[in-house]
Amino acid sequence: EAGDLRPSAQLVESLAQALGVDDADQRYILEFALDTGRQFAPVARKRKLRRPHSLPAQLTPLIGRELDVAAVRSRLVDGARLVTLIGPPGVGKTRLALAVAESVLEQFEHGVFFVRLGPISDPDLVATTVAQSLGLQLNGQNPPVVQLRCFLENKHLLLVLDNLEHVVDSAPMLDDLLRRCPWLSMLVTSRQPLRVRGERQIPVHPLHLPAAIDATAALSANDALTYPAVELFADRAQTVLPSFAVTDSNAAAVAELCRRLDGLPLAIELVAARVKLMPPAELLAHLSGPWMLSVDGLRDVTARQKTLRGAIGWS
């Protein structure tokens, strides 16, 4: 506008928001529009570039692992190049690794890549599987590990190797990659360590849960929900039964369920998915017997995880 006909601040802000202008440019436009006597330069700012990655999106929140994420993240940020998360099946190693990987994404110039090793059992296929996860097109002229090494030797990236225990004999090959590729880092989930030089082993424990409760003792909902295991049960139960809540009347049963499941997140999630069929007290009664608990309808659970016993035996 010319002369003294200046737009109002409200009009400028409304137009900028409607056009999707970011906050820094909104300030510049507003100052320019309302002040005729000053010369303004656009606000200098650093645009945040999103690093490439292949991390699968998580549809549910990670519960009770804040300290674990911080501890593992600090290892990677401080320069550890091989960090192995070690724990029993169902303890949540993969979810923890994904959360850590997301938190350090901006630290790796060439990205963070998730590699599923659970489907394979031949250590000789690890190099090919990693290459495929990186989008590397292999040729038939050189061994896959040689092509992978050439690709990675100048890359500053993080590989998240999931379920390595199935192909733990590939550890020497991975160790060689780390030695020859100075900017490469690895975050591994496994039931056992790789036992190579420089490995930082971090145990992953079950979620904190209430101790055994005397039959005559009362447990309030507020007290129960201070335990991550109970909080996880409540959150996952609400995904299948939105009206579900931990109350003073069912808190003891929910807490005992989590205790019987040893605080293992996967087992808790599978049992919580059944609250749409029966209340916690009935679930607890079934867990006391040899009943096999299936998880019909969860498409992202593998065949080996379709029963509670399978979940405890396979992560």
PDB file of C-alpha atoms in Angstrom:
ATOM      1  CA  GLU A   1       0.000   0.000   0.000  1.00  0.00           C
ATOM      2  CA  ALA A   2       1.138   3.585  -0.602  1.00  0.00           C
ATOM      3  CA  GLY A   3       1.340   6.661   1.622  1.00  0.00           C
ATOM      4  CA  ASP A   4      -0.316   6.444   5.005  1.00  0.00           C
ATOM      5  CA  LEU A   5      -2.580   3.534   4.114  1.00  0.00           C
ATOM      6  CA  ARG A   6      -0.828   0.827   6.074  1.00  0.00           C
ATOM      7  CA  PRO A   7      -2.444  -2.563   6.746  1.00  0.00           C
ATOM      8  CA  SER A   8      -3.311  -3.496  10.312  1.00  0.00           C
ATOM      9  CA  ALA A   9      -1.159  -5.950  12.234  1.00  0.00           C
ATOM     10  CA  GLN A  10      -4.105  -8.328  12.462  1.00  0.00           C
ATOM     11  CA  LEU A  11      -4.566  -8.308   8.680  1.00  0.00           C
ATOM     12  CA  VAL A  12      -0.873  -8.937   8.014  1.00  0.00           C
ATOM     13  CA  GLU A  13      -0.746 -11.814  10.510  1.00  0.00           C
ATOM     14  CA  SER A  14      -3.897 -13.387   9.091  1.00  0.00           C
ATOM     15  CA  LEU A  15      -2.590 -13.241   5.522  1.00  0.00           C
ATOM     16  CA  ALA A  16       0.806 -14.635   6.512  1.00  0.00           C
ATOM     17  CA  GLN A  17      -0.746 -17.533   8.400  1.00  0.00           C
ATOM     18  CA  ALA A  18      -3.119 -18.291   5.546  1.00  0.00           C
ATOM     19  CA  LEU A  19      -0.173 -18.422   3.135  1.00  0.00           C
ATOM     20  CA  GLY A  20       1.841 -20.689   5.430  1.00  0.00           C
ATOM     21  CA  VAL A  21       4.617 -18.150   6.043  1.00  0.00           C
ATOM     22  CA  ASP A  22       6.931 -19.250   8.859  1.00  0.00           C
ATOM     23  CA  ASP A  23       7.409 -17.241  12.061  1.00  0.00           C
ATOM     24  CA  ALA A  24      10.663 -15.534  11.073  1.00  0.00           C
ATOM     25  CA  ASP A  25       9.279 -14.241   7.769  1.00  0.00           C
ATOM     26  CA  GLN A  26       6.035 -13.228   9.477  1.00  0.00           C
ATOM     27  CA  ARG A  27       8.017 -10.892  11.742  1.00  0.00           C
ATOM     28  CA  TYR A  28       9.840  -9.382   8.779  1.00  0.00           C
ATOM     29  CA  ILE A  29       6.637  -8.808   6.787  1.00  0.00           C
ATOM     30  CA  LEU A  30       4.868  -7.324   9.802  1.00  0.00           C
ATOM     31  CA  GLU A  31       7.697  -4.872  10.543  1.00  0.00           C
ATOM     32  CA  PHE A  32       7.988  -3.855   6.889  1.00  0.00           C
ATOM     33  CA  ALA A  33       4.251  -3.311   6.549  1.00  0.00           C
ATOM     34  CA  LEU A  34       3.874  -1.194   9.682  1.00  0.00           C
ATOM     35  CA  ASP A  35       7.026   0.964   9.585  1.00  0.00           C
ATOM     36  CA  THR A  36       7.843   3.146   6.535  1.00  0.00           C
ATOM     37  CA  GLY A  37      10.951   4.771   7.932  1.00  0.00           C
ATOM     38  CA  ARG A  38      13.173   1.740   8.483  1.00  0.00           C
ATOM     39  CA  GLN A  39      14.960  -0.640   6.188  1.00  0.00           C
ATOM     40  CA  PHE A  40      14.638  -4.278   7.169  1.00  0.00           C
ATOM     41  CA  ALA A  41      16.649  -7.274   6.102  1.00  0.00           C
ATOM     42  CA  PRO A  42      15.132 -10.718   6.270  1.00  0.00           C
ATOM     43  CA  VAL A  43      15.828 -12.478   9.546  1.00  0.00           C
ATOM     44  CA  ALA A  44      18.832 -14.752   9.174  1.00  0.00           C
ATOM     45  CA  ARG A  45      18.120 -18.289  10.250  1.00  0.00           C
ATOM     46  CA  LYS A  46      19.465 -21.736   9.766  1.00  0.00           C
ATOM     47  CA  ARG A  47      17.076 -24.068   8.033  1.00  0.00           C
ATOM     48  CA  LYS A  48      17.002 -27.521   9.559  1.00  0.00           C
ATOM     49  CA  LEU A  49      17.646 -30.195   6.957  1.00  0.00           C
ATOM     50  CA  ARG A  50      16.037 -33.553   7.574  1.00  0.00           C
ATOM     51  CA  ARG A  51      18.527 -36.379   7.358  1.00  0.00           C
ATOM     52  CA  PRO A  52      17.700 -39.427   5.223  1.00  0.00           C
ATOM     53  CA  HIS A  53      16.490 -42.432   7.174  1.00  0.00           C
ATOM     54  CA  SER A  54      14.509 -45.654   6.964  1.00  0.00           C
ATOM     55  CA  LEU A  55      13.151 -45.692  10.516  1.00  0.00           C
ATOM     56  CA  PRO A  56       9.647 -47.173  10.663  1.00  0.00           C
ATOM     57  CA  ALA A  57       7.047 -44.824  12.115  1.00  0.00           C
ATOM     58  CA  GLN A  58       5.782 -45.766  15.567  1.00  0.00           C
ATOM     59  CA  LEU A  59       2.039 -45.515  16.134  1.00  0.00           C
ATOM     60  CA  THR A  60       2.098 -45.843  19.919  1.00  0.00           C
ATOM     61  CA  PRO A  61       4.062 -43.892  22.534  1.00  0.00           C
ATOM     62  CA  LEU A  62       7.184 -45.282  24.151  1.00  0.00           C
ATOM     63  CA  ILE A  63       6.520 -45.544  27.875  1.00  0.00           C
ATOM     64  CA  GLY A  64       8.938 -45.790  30.764  1.00  0.00           C
ATOM     65  CA  ARG A  65      12.135 -45.552  28.743  1.00  0.00           C
ATOM     66  CA  GLU A  66      13.089 -41.887  29.042  1.00  0.00           C
ATOM     67  CA  LEU A  67      16.242 -42.564  31.079  1.00  0.00           C
ATOM     68  CA  ASP A  68      17.220 -45.460  28.817  1.00  0.00           C
ATOM     69  CA  VAL A  69      16.892 -43.326  25.682  1.00  0.00           C
ATOM     70  CA  ALA A  70      19.037 -40.614  27.240  1.00  0.00           C
ATOM     71  CA  ALA A  71      21.713 -43.091  28.349  1.00  0.00           C
ATOM     72  CA  VAL A  72      22.028 -44.815  24.972  1.00  0.00           C
ATOM     73  CA  ARG A  73      21.879 -41.532  23.096  1.00  0.00           C
ATOM     74  CA  SER A  74      24.721 -40.107  25.152  1.00  0.00           C
ATOM     75  CA  ARG A  75      26.888 -43.098  24.271  1.00  0.00           C
ATOM     76  CA  LEU A  76      26.417 -42.518  20.550  1.00  0.00           C
ATOM     77  CA  VAL A  77      26.781 -38.754  20.741  1.00  0.00           C
ATOM     78  CA  ASP A  78      29.951 -39.136  22.816  1.00  0.00           C
ATOM     79  CA  GLY A  79      31.547 -41.221  20.090  1.00  0.00           C
ATOM     80  CA  ALA A  80      30.774 -44.880  20.782  1.00  0.00           C
ATOM     81  CA  ARG A  81      30.616 -46.546  17.371  1.00  0.00           C
ATOM     82  CA  LEU A  82      29.174 -49.907  18.379  1.00  0.00           C
ATOM     83  CA  VAL A  83      26.430 -49.946  20.997  1.00  0.00           C
ATOM     84  CA  THR A  84      24.586 -53.198  21.689  1.00  0.00           C
ATOM     85  CA  LEU A  85      21.256 -53.271  23.527  1.00  0.00           C
ATOM     86  CA  ILE A  86      21.080 -56.640  25.259  1.00  0.00           C
ATOM     87  CA  GLY A  87      18.019 -58.179  26.842  1.00  0.00           C
ATOM     88  CA  PRO A  88      15.534 -61.046  26.832  1.00  0.00           C
ATOM     89  CA  PRO A  89      12.814 -61.482  24.201  1.00  0.00           C
ATOM     90  CA  GLY A  90       9.954 -59.020  24.524  1.00  0.00           C
ATOM     91  CA  VAL A  91      11.808 -56.556  26.739  1.00  0.00           C
ATOM     92  CA  GLY A  92      11.529 -53.732  24.202  1.00  0.00           C
ATOM     93  CA  LYS A  93      14.993 -53.569  22.665  1.00  0.00           C
ATOM     94  CA  THR A  94      13.706 -52.654  19.212  1.00  0.00           C
ATOM     95  CA  ARG A  95      11.425 -49.857  20.420  1.00  0.00           C
ATOM     96  CA  LEU A  96      14.222 -48.431  22.509  1.00  0.00           C
ATOM     97  CA  ALA A  97      16.645 -48.572  19.586  1.00  0.00           C
ATOM     98  CA  LEU A  98      14.174 -46.808  17.297  1.00  0.00           C
ATOM     99  CA  ALA A  99      13.597 -44.044  19.837  1.00  0.00           C
ATOM    100  CA  VAL A 100      17.332 -43.540  20.246  1.00  0.00           C
ATOM    101  CA  ALA A 101      17.862 -43.574  16.479  1.00  0.00           C
ATOM    102  CA  GLU A 102      15.216 -40.904  16.007  1.00  0.00           C
ATOM    103  CA  SER A 103      16.830 -38.763  18.705  1.00  0.00           C
ATOM    104  CA  VAL A 104      20.281 -38.843  17.063  1.00  0.00           C
ATOM    105  CA  LEU A 105      19.126 -38.533  13.459  1.00  0.00           C
ATOM    106  CA  GLU A 106      20.488 -35.008  13.048  1.00  0.00           C
ATOM    107  CA  GLN A 107      23.913 -36.142  14.273  1.00  0.00           C
ATOM    108  CA  PHE A 108      24.572 -38.324  11.212  1.00  0.00           C
ATOM    109  CA  GLU A 109      25.107 -36.448   7.959  1.00  0.00           C
ATOM    110  CA  HIS A 110      24.228 -39.370   5.698  1.00  0.00           C
ATOM    111  CA  GLY A 111      21.349 -40.656   7.765  1.00  0.00           C
ATOM    112  CA  VAL A 112      20.148 -43.492   9.968  1.00  0.00           C
ATOM    113  CA  PHE A 113      19.045 -46.821   8.505  1.00  0.00           C
ATOM    114  CA  PHE A 114      17.069 -49.627  10.119  1.00  0.00           C
ATOM    115  CA  VAL A 115      18.012 -53.187   9.161  1.00  0.00           C
ATOM    116  CA  ARG A 116      15.711 -56.113  10.021  1.00  0.00           C
ATOM    117  CA  LEU A 117      17.829 -59.197  10.620  1.00  0.00           C
ATOM    118  CA  GLY A 118      15.118 -61.328  12.229  1.00  0.00           C
ATOM    119  CA  PRO A 119      13.948 -62.877   8.930  1.00  0.00           C
ATOM    120  CA  ILE A 120      17.381 -64.311   8.092  1.00  0.00           C
ATOM    121  CA  SER A 121      19.432 -67.048   9.757  1.00  0.00           C
ATOM    122  CA  ASP A 122      22.492 -67.182   7.502  1.00  0.00           C
ATOM    123  CA  PRO A 123      25.297 -64.817   8.623  1.00  0.00           C
ATOM    124  CA  ASP A 124      26.529 -64.663   5.028  1.00  0.00           C
ATOM    125  CA  LEU A 125      23.321 -62.826   4.090  1.00  0.00           C
ATOM    126  CA  VAL A 126      23.866 -59.951   6.525  1.00  0.00           C
ATOM    127  CA  ALA A 127      25.925 -57.838   4.116  1.00  0.00           C
ATOM    128  CA  THR A 128      23.308 -58.262   1.386  1.00  0.00           C
ATOM    129  CA  THR A 129      20.486 -57.418   3.800  1.00  0.00           C
ATOM    130  CA  VAL A 130      22.263 -54.280   4.988  1.00  0.00           C
ATOM    131  CA  ALA A 131      22.946 -53.224   1.398  1.00  0.00           C
ATOM    132  CA  GLN A 132      19.286 -53.669   0.478  1.00  0.00           C
ATOM    133  CA  SER A 133      18.226 -51.598   3.494  1.00  0.00           C
ATOM    134  CA  LEU A 134      20.530 -48.820   2.294  1.00  0.00           C
ATOM    135  CA  GLY A 135      19.092 -48.963  -1.215  1.00  0.00           C
ATOM    136  CA  LEU A 136      22.449 -50.086  -2.596  1.00  0.00           C
ATOM    137  CA  GLN A 137      22.208 -51.881  -5.933  1.00  0.00           C
ATOM    138  CA  LEU A 138      24.604 -54.821  -5.832  1.00  0.00           C
ATOM    139  CA  ASN A 139      26.323 -56.155  -8.937  1.00  0.00           C
ATOM    140  CA  GLY A 140      27.594 -59.670  -9.521  1.00  0.00           C
ATOM    141  CA  GLN A 141      31.215 -58.664  -9.982  1.00  0.00           C
ATOM    142  CA  ASN A 142      32.311 -58.287  -6.352  1.00  0.00           C
ATOM    143  CA  PRO A 143      31.195 -59.900  -3.074  1.00  0.00           C
ATOM    144  CA  PRO A 144      28.355 -57.999  -1.346  1.00  0.00           C
ATOM    145  CA  VAL A 145      30.543 -57.174   1.668  1.00  0.00           C
ATOM    146  CA  VAL A 146      33.163 -55.535  -0.580  1.00  0.00           C
ATOM    147  CA  GLN A 147      30.536 -53.414  -2.324  1.00  0.00           C
ATOM    148  CA  LEU A 148      28.999 -52.507   1.023  1.00  0.00           C
ATOM    149  CA  ARG A 149      32.374 -51.478   2.412  1.00  0.00           C
ATOM    150  CA  CYS A 150      33.114 -49.286  -0.607  1.00  0.00           C
ATOM    151  CA  PHE A 151      29.726 -47.621  -0.219  1.00  0.00           C
ATOM    152  CA  LEU A 152      30.141 -46.961   3.505  1.00  0.00           C
ATOM    153  CA  GLU A 153      33.807 -45.989   3.693  1.00  0.00           C
ATOM    154  CA  ASN A 154      33.132 -42.242   3.453  1.00  0.00           C
ATOM    155  CA  LYS A 155      29.597 -42.189   4.845  1.00  0.00           C
ATOM    156  CA  HIS A 156      28.766 -40.681   8.235  1.00  0.00           C
ATOM    157  CA  LEU A 157      25.733 -42.770   9.113  1.00  0.00           C
ATOM    158  CA  LEU A 158      24.209 -45.025  11.741  1.00  0.00           C
ATOM    159  CA  LEU A 159      23.057 -48.576  11.090  1.00  0.00           C
ATOM    160  CA  VAL A 160      20.392 -49.929  13.445  1.00  0.00           C
ATOM    161  CA  LEU A 161      20.810 -53.708  13.277  1.00  0.00           C
ATOM    162  CA  ASP A 162      17.768 -55.394  14.801  1.00  0.00           C
ATOM    163  CA  ASN A 163      17.716 -58.982  16.139  1.00  0.00           C
ATOM    164  CA  LEU A 164      21.364 -59.695  15.480  1.00  0.00           C
ATOM    165  CA  GLU A 165      21.355 -62.758  17.760  1.00  0.00           C
ATOM    166  CA  HIS A 166      19.981 -64.808  14.859  1.00  0.00           C
ATOM    167  CA  VAL A 167      23.136 -64.092  12.834  1.00  0.00           C
ATOM    168  CA  VAL A 168      25.657 -63.308  15.567  1.00  0.00           C
ATOM    169  CA  ASP A 169      28.400 -65.084  13.612  1.00  0.00           C
ATOM    170  CA  SER A 170      28.424 -62.040  11.325  1.00  0.00           C
ATOM    171  CA  ALA A 171      30.129 -60.075  14.133  1.00  0.00           C
ATOM    172  CA  PRO A 172      33.641 -60.309  12.593  1.00  0.00           C
ATOM    173  CA  MET A 173      32.331 -58.899   9.304  1.00  0.00           C
ATOM    174  CA  LEU A 174      30.628 -56.019  11.128  1.00  0.00           C
ATOM    175  CA  ASP A 175      33.788 -55.388  13.133  1.00  0.00           C
ATOM    176  CA  ASP A 176      35.756 -55.189   9.885  1.00  0.00           C
ATOM    177  CA  LEU A 177      33.273 -52.674   8.478  1.00  0.00           C
ATOM    178  CA  LEU A 178      33.711 -50.470  11.534  1.00  0.00           C
ATOM    179  CA  ARG A 179      37.490 -50.620  11.226  1.00  0.00           C
ATOM    180  CA  ARG A 180      37.514 -49.767   7.518  1.00  0.00           C
ATOM    181  CA  CYS A 181      34.702 -47.174   7.591  1.00  0.00           C
ATOM    182  CA  PRO A 182      35.762 -44.527  10.137  1.00  0.00           C
ATOM    183  CA  TRP A 183      32.498 -42.560  10.071  1.00  0.00           C
ATOM    184  CA  LEU A 184      30.201 -45.557  10.454  1.00  0.00           C
ATOM    185  CA  SER A 185      28.360 -46.311  13.720  1.00  0.00           C
ATOM    186  CA  MET A 186      26.110 -49.219  14.683  1.00  0.00           C
ATOM    187  CA  LEU A 187      23.285 -49.575  17.188  1.00  0.00           C
ATOM    188  CA  VAL A 188      22.510 -53.263  17.660  1.00  0.00           C
ATOM    189  CA  THR A 189      19.695 -55.136  19.402  1.00  0.00           C
ATOM    190  CA  SER A 190      20.506 -58.664  20.473  1.00  0.00           C
ATOM    191  CA  ARG A 191      19.964 -61.261  23.167  1.00  0.00           C
ATOM    192  CA  GLN A 192      23.725 -61.658  23.406  1.00  0.00           C
ATOM    193  CA  PRO A 193      26.746 -59.395  22.904  1.00  0.00           C
ATOM    194  CA  LEU A 194      28.854 -59.399  19.751  1.00  0.00           C
ATOM    195  CA  ARG A 195      32.044 -59.656  21.813  1.00  0.00           C
ATOM    196  CA  VAL A 196      34.180 -57.508  19.550  1.00  0.00           C
ATOM    197  CA  ARG A 197      36.623 -54.809  20.573  1.00  0.00           C
ATOM    198  CA  GLY A 198      35.051 -51.435  21.255  1.00  0.00           C
ATOM    199  CA  GLU A 199      31.532 -52.771  21.810  1.00  0.00           C
ATOM    200  CA  ARG A 200      29.513 -50.866  24.417  1.00  0.00           C
ATOM    201  CA  GLN A 201      27.013 -53.256  25.984  1.00  0.00           C
ATOM    202  CA  ILE A 202      23.857 -51.776  27.522  1.00  0.00           C
ATOM    203  CA  PRO A 203      21.403 -54.121  29.265  1.00  0.00           C
ATOM    204  CA  VAL A 204      17.705 -53.475  28.682  1.00  0.00           C
ATOM    205  CA  HIS A 205      15.609 -54.364  31.709  1.00  0.00           C
ATOM    206  CA  PRO A 206      11.855 -54.999  32.049  1.00  0.00           C
ATOM    207  CA  LEU A 207       9.666 -52.067  33.000  1.00  0.00           C
ATOM    208  CA  HIS A 208       9.485 -51.094  36.651  1.00  0.00           C
ATOM    209  CA  LEU A 209       6.439 -52.664  38.271  1.00  0.00           C
ATOM    210  CA  PRO A 210       4.763 -53.049  41.656  1.00  0.00           C
ATOM    211  CA  ALA A 211       5.937 -55.718  44.053  1.00  0.00           C
ATOM    212  CA  ALA A 212       3.630 -58.594  44.942  1.00  0.00           C
ATOM    213  CA  ILE A 213       0.509 -57.271  46.645  1.00  0.00           C
ATOM    214  CA  ASP A 214      -1.046 -58.861  49.695  1.00  0.00           C
ATOM    215  CA  ALA A 215      -4.612 -59.956  49.056  1.00  0.00           C
ATOM    216  CA  THR A 216      -5.854 -57.657  51.813  1.00  0.00           C
ATOM    217  CA  ALA A 217      -3.805 -54.661  50.709  1.00  0.00           C
ATOM    218  CA  ALA A 218      -5.319 -51.840  48.712  1.00  0.00           C
ATOM    219  CA  LEU A 219      -3.657 -50.239  45.703  1.00  0.00           C
ATOM    220  CA  SER A 220      -5.013 -46.981  44.373  1.00  0.00           C
ATOM    221  CA  ALA A 221      -5.136 -46.189  40.686  1.00  0.00           C
ATOM    222  CA  ASN A 222      -2.859 -43.196  41.212  1.00  0.00           C
ATOM    223  CA  ASP A 223      -0.239 -45.320  42.945  1.00  0.00           C
ATOM    224  CA  ALA A 224      -0.456 -48.073  40.323  1.00  0.00           C
ATOM    225  CA  LEU A 225      -0.013 -45.629  37.444  1.00  0.00           C
ATOM    226  CA  THR A 226       3.293 -44.410  38.845  1.00  0.00           C
ATOM    227  CA  TYR A 227       4.760 -47.685  37.559  1.00  0.00           C
ATOM    228  CA  PRO A 228       5.650 -47.714  33.829  1.00  0.00           C
ATOM    229  CA  ALA A 229       4.424 -51.302  33.411  1.00  0.00           C
ATOM    230  CA  VAL A 230       0.930 -50.340  34.586  1.00  0.00           C
ATOM    231  CA  GLU A 231       1.000 -47.142  32.529  1.00  0.00           C
ATOM    232  CA  LEU A 232       1.860 -49.197  29.439  1.00  0.00           C
ATOM    233  CA  PHE A 233      -0.970 -51.647  30.107  1.00  0.00           C
ATOM    234  CA  ALA A 234      -3.457 -48.785  30.445  1.00  0.00           C
ATOM    235  CA  ASP A 235      -2.287 -47.055  27.270  1.00  0.00           C
ATOM    236  CA  ARG A 236      -2.427 -50.186  25.129  1.00  0.00           C
ATOM    237  CA  ALA A 237      -5.751 -51.294  26.604  1.00  0.00           C
ATOM    238  CA  GLN A 238      -7.255 -47.940  25.642  1.00  0.00           C
ATOM    239  CA  THR A 239      -6.290 -48.493  22.001  1.00  0.00           C
ATOM    240  CA  VAL A 240      -8.751 -51.409  21.817  1.00  0.00           C
ATOM    241  CA  LEU A 241     -11.199 -50.202  24.475  1.00  0.00           C
ATOM    242  CA  PRO A 242     -11.178 -46.393  24.731  1.00  0.00           C
ATOM    243  CA  SER A 243     -13.352 -46.481  27.846  1.00  0.00           C
ATOM    244  CA  PHE A 244     -10.819 -48.549  29.770  1.00  0.00           C
ATOM    245  CA  ALA A 245      -9.194 -46.941  32.785  1.00  0.00           C
ATOM    246  CA  VAL A 246      -7.141 -48.098  35.715  1.00  0.00           C
ATOM    247  CA  THR A 247      -9.381 -47.543  38.728  1.00  0.00           C
ATOM    248  CA  ASP A 248      -9.134 -48.196  42.430  1.00  0.00           C
ATOM    249  CA  SER A 249     -11.222 -51.323  41.900  1.00  0.00           C
ATOM    250  CA  ASN A 250      -9.060 -52.899  39.171  1.00  0.00           C
ATOM    251  CA  ALA A 251      -5.633 -51.420  39.962  1.00  0.00           C
ATOM    252  CA  ALA A 252      -4.517 -54.433  41.998  1.00  0.00           C
ATOM    253  CA  ALA A 253      -5.490 -56.856  39.217  1.00  0.00           C
ATOM    254  CA  VAL A 254      -3.703 -54.792  36.554  1.00  0.00           C
ATOM    255  CA  ALA A 255      -0.600 -54.511  38.724  1.00  0.00           C
ATOM    256  CA  GLU A 256      -0.599 -58.259  39.357  1.00  0.00           C
ATOM    257  CA  LEU A 257      -1.004 -58.928  35.631  1.00  0.00           C
ATOM    258  CA  CYS A 258       2.075 -56.832  34.911  1.00  0.00           C
ATOM    259  CA  ARG A 259       3.970 -58.605  37.672  1.00  0.00           C
ATOM    260  CA  ARG A 260       3.025 -62.054  36.347  1.00  0.00           C
ATOM    261  CA  LEU A 261       4.281 -60.922  32.943  1.00  0.00           C
ATOM    262  CA  ASP A 262       7.608 -59.893  34.500  1.00  0.00           C
ATOM    263  CA  GLY A 263       7.243 -56.325  33.247  1.00  0.00           C
ATOM    264  CA  LEU A 264       7.992 -57.396  29.674  1.00  0.00           C
ATOM    265  CA  PRO A 265       6.484 -54.743  27.375  1.00  0.00           C
ATOM    266  CA  LEU A 266       5.577 -57.123  24.547  1.00  0.00           C
ATOM    267  CA  ALA A 267       3.767 -59.507  26.887  1.00  0.00           C
ATOM    268  CA  ILE A 268       1.951 -56.605  28.556  1.00  0.00           C
ATOM    269  CA  GLU A 269       0.833 -55.268  25.169  1.00  0.00           C
ATOM    270  CA  LEU A 270      -0.492 -58.657  24.081  1.00  0.00           C
ATOM    271  CA  VAL A 271      -2.478 -59.145  27.274  1.00  0.00           C
ATOM    272  CA  ALA A 272      -3.763 -55.562  27.285  1.00  0.00           C
ATOM    273  CA  ALA A 273      -5.205 -56.177  23.813  1.00  0.00           C
ATOM    274  CA  ARG A 274      -7.654 -58.646  25.404  1.00  0.00           C
ATOM    275  CA  VAL A 275      -9.401 -56.234  27.763  1.00  0.00           C
ATOM    276  CA  LYS A 276     -12.082 -55.767  25.125  1.00  0.00           C
ATOM    277  CA  LEU A 277     -13.068 -59.386  25.826  1.00  0.00           C
ATOM    278  CA  MET A 278     -12.663 -59.610  29.593  1.00  0.00           C
ATOM    279  CA  PRO A 279     -11.745 -57.372  32.543  1.00  0.00           C
ATOM    280  CA  PRO A 280      -8.320 -57.500  34.218  1.00  0.00           C
ATOM    281  CA  ALA A 281      -9.473 -59.826  37.006  1.00  0.00           C
ATOM    282  CA  GLU A 282     -10.585 -62.461  34.483  1.00  0.00           C
ATOM    283  CA  LEU A 283      -7.397 -62.050  32.475  1.00  0.00           C
ATOM    284  CA  LEU A 284      -5.474 -62.657  35.661  1.00  0.00           C
ATOM    285  CA  ALA A 285      -7.413 -65.854  36.339  1.00  0.00           C
ATOM    286  CA  HIS A 286      -6.614 -67.125  32.837  1.00  0.00           C
ATOM    287  CA  LEU A 287      -2.922 -66.317  33.220  1.00  0.00           C
ATOM    288  CA  SER A 288      -2.852 -68.469  36.342  1.00  0.00           C
ATOM    289  CA  GLY A 289      -3.558 -71.541  34.206  1.00  0.00           C
ATOM    290  CA  PRO A 290      -2.123 -73.062  31.046  1.00  0.00           C
ATOM    291  CA  TRP A 291      -4.361 -70.951  28.807  1.00  0.00           C
ATOM    292  CA  MET A 292      -2.717 -69.773  25.599  1.00  0.00           C
ATOM    293  CA  LEU A 293      -3.444 -66.108  24.972  1.00  0.00           C
ATOM    294  CA  SER A 294      -3.803 -65.264  21.278  1.00  0.00           C
ATOM    295  CA  VAL A 295      -3.740 -61.799  19.751  1.00  0.00           C
ATOM    296  CA  ASP A 296      -6.122 -62.010  16.831  1.00  0.00           C
ATOM    297  CA  GLY A 297      -6.384 -58.873  14.780  1.00  0.00           C
ATOM    298  CA  LEU A 298      -2.921 -57.415  15.365  1.00  0.00           C
ATOM    299  CA  ARG A 299      -1.557 -57.437  11.819  1.00  0.00           C
ATOM    300  CA  ASP A 300       1.883 -56.131  12.748  1.00  0.00           C
ATOM    301  CA  VAL A 301       2.575 -59.030  15.108  1.00  0.00           C
ATOM    302  CA  THR A 302       4.569 -61.843  13.515  1.00  0.00           C
ATOM    303  CA  ALA A 303       3.366 -65.433  13.439  1.00  0.00           C
ATOM    304  CA  ARG A 304       5.746 -66.307  16.269  1.00  0.00           C
ATOM    305  CA  GLN A 305       4.210 -63.547  18.368  1.00  0.00           C
ATOM    306  CA  LYS A 306       0.609 -64.671  17.884  1.00  0.00           C
ATOM    307  CA  THR A 307       0.544 -66.260  21.315  1.00  0.00           C
ATOM    308  CA  LEU A 308       1.798 -65.103  24.655  1.00  0.00           C
ATOM    309  CA  ARG A 309       4.279 -67.956  24.849  1.00  0.00           C
ATOM    310  CA  GLY A 310       5.494 -67.141  21.357  1.00  0.00           C
ATOM    311  CA  ALA A 311       5.953 -63.522  22.359  1.00  0.00           C
ATOM    312  CA  ILE A 312       8.177 -64.498  25.249  1.00  0.00           C
ATOM    313  CA  GLY A 313      10.208 -66.790  22.969  1.00  0.00           C
ATOM    314  CA  TRP A 314      10.683 -64.405  20.057  1.00  0.00           C
ATOM    315  CA  SER A 315      11.390 -60.681  19.913  1.00  0.00           C
TER     316      SER A 315
END
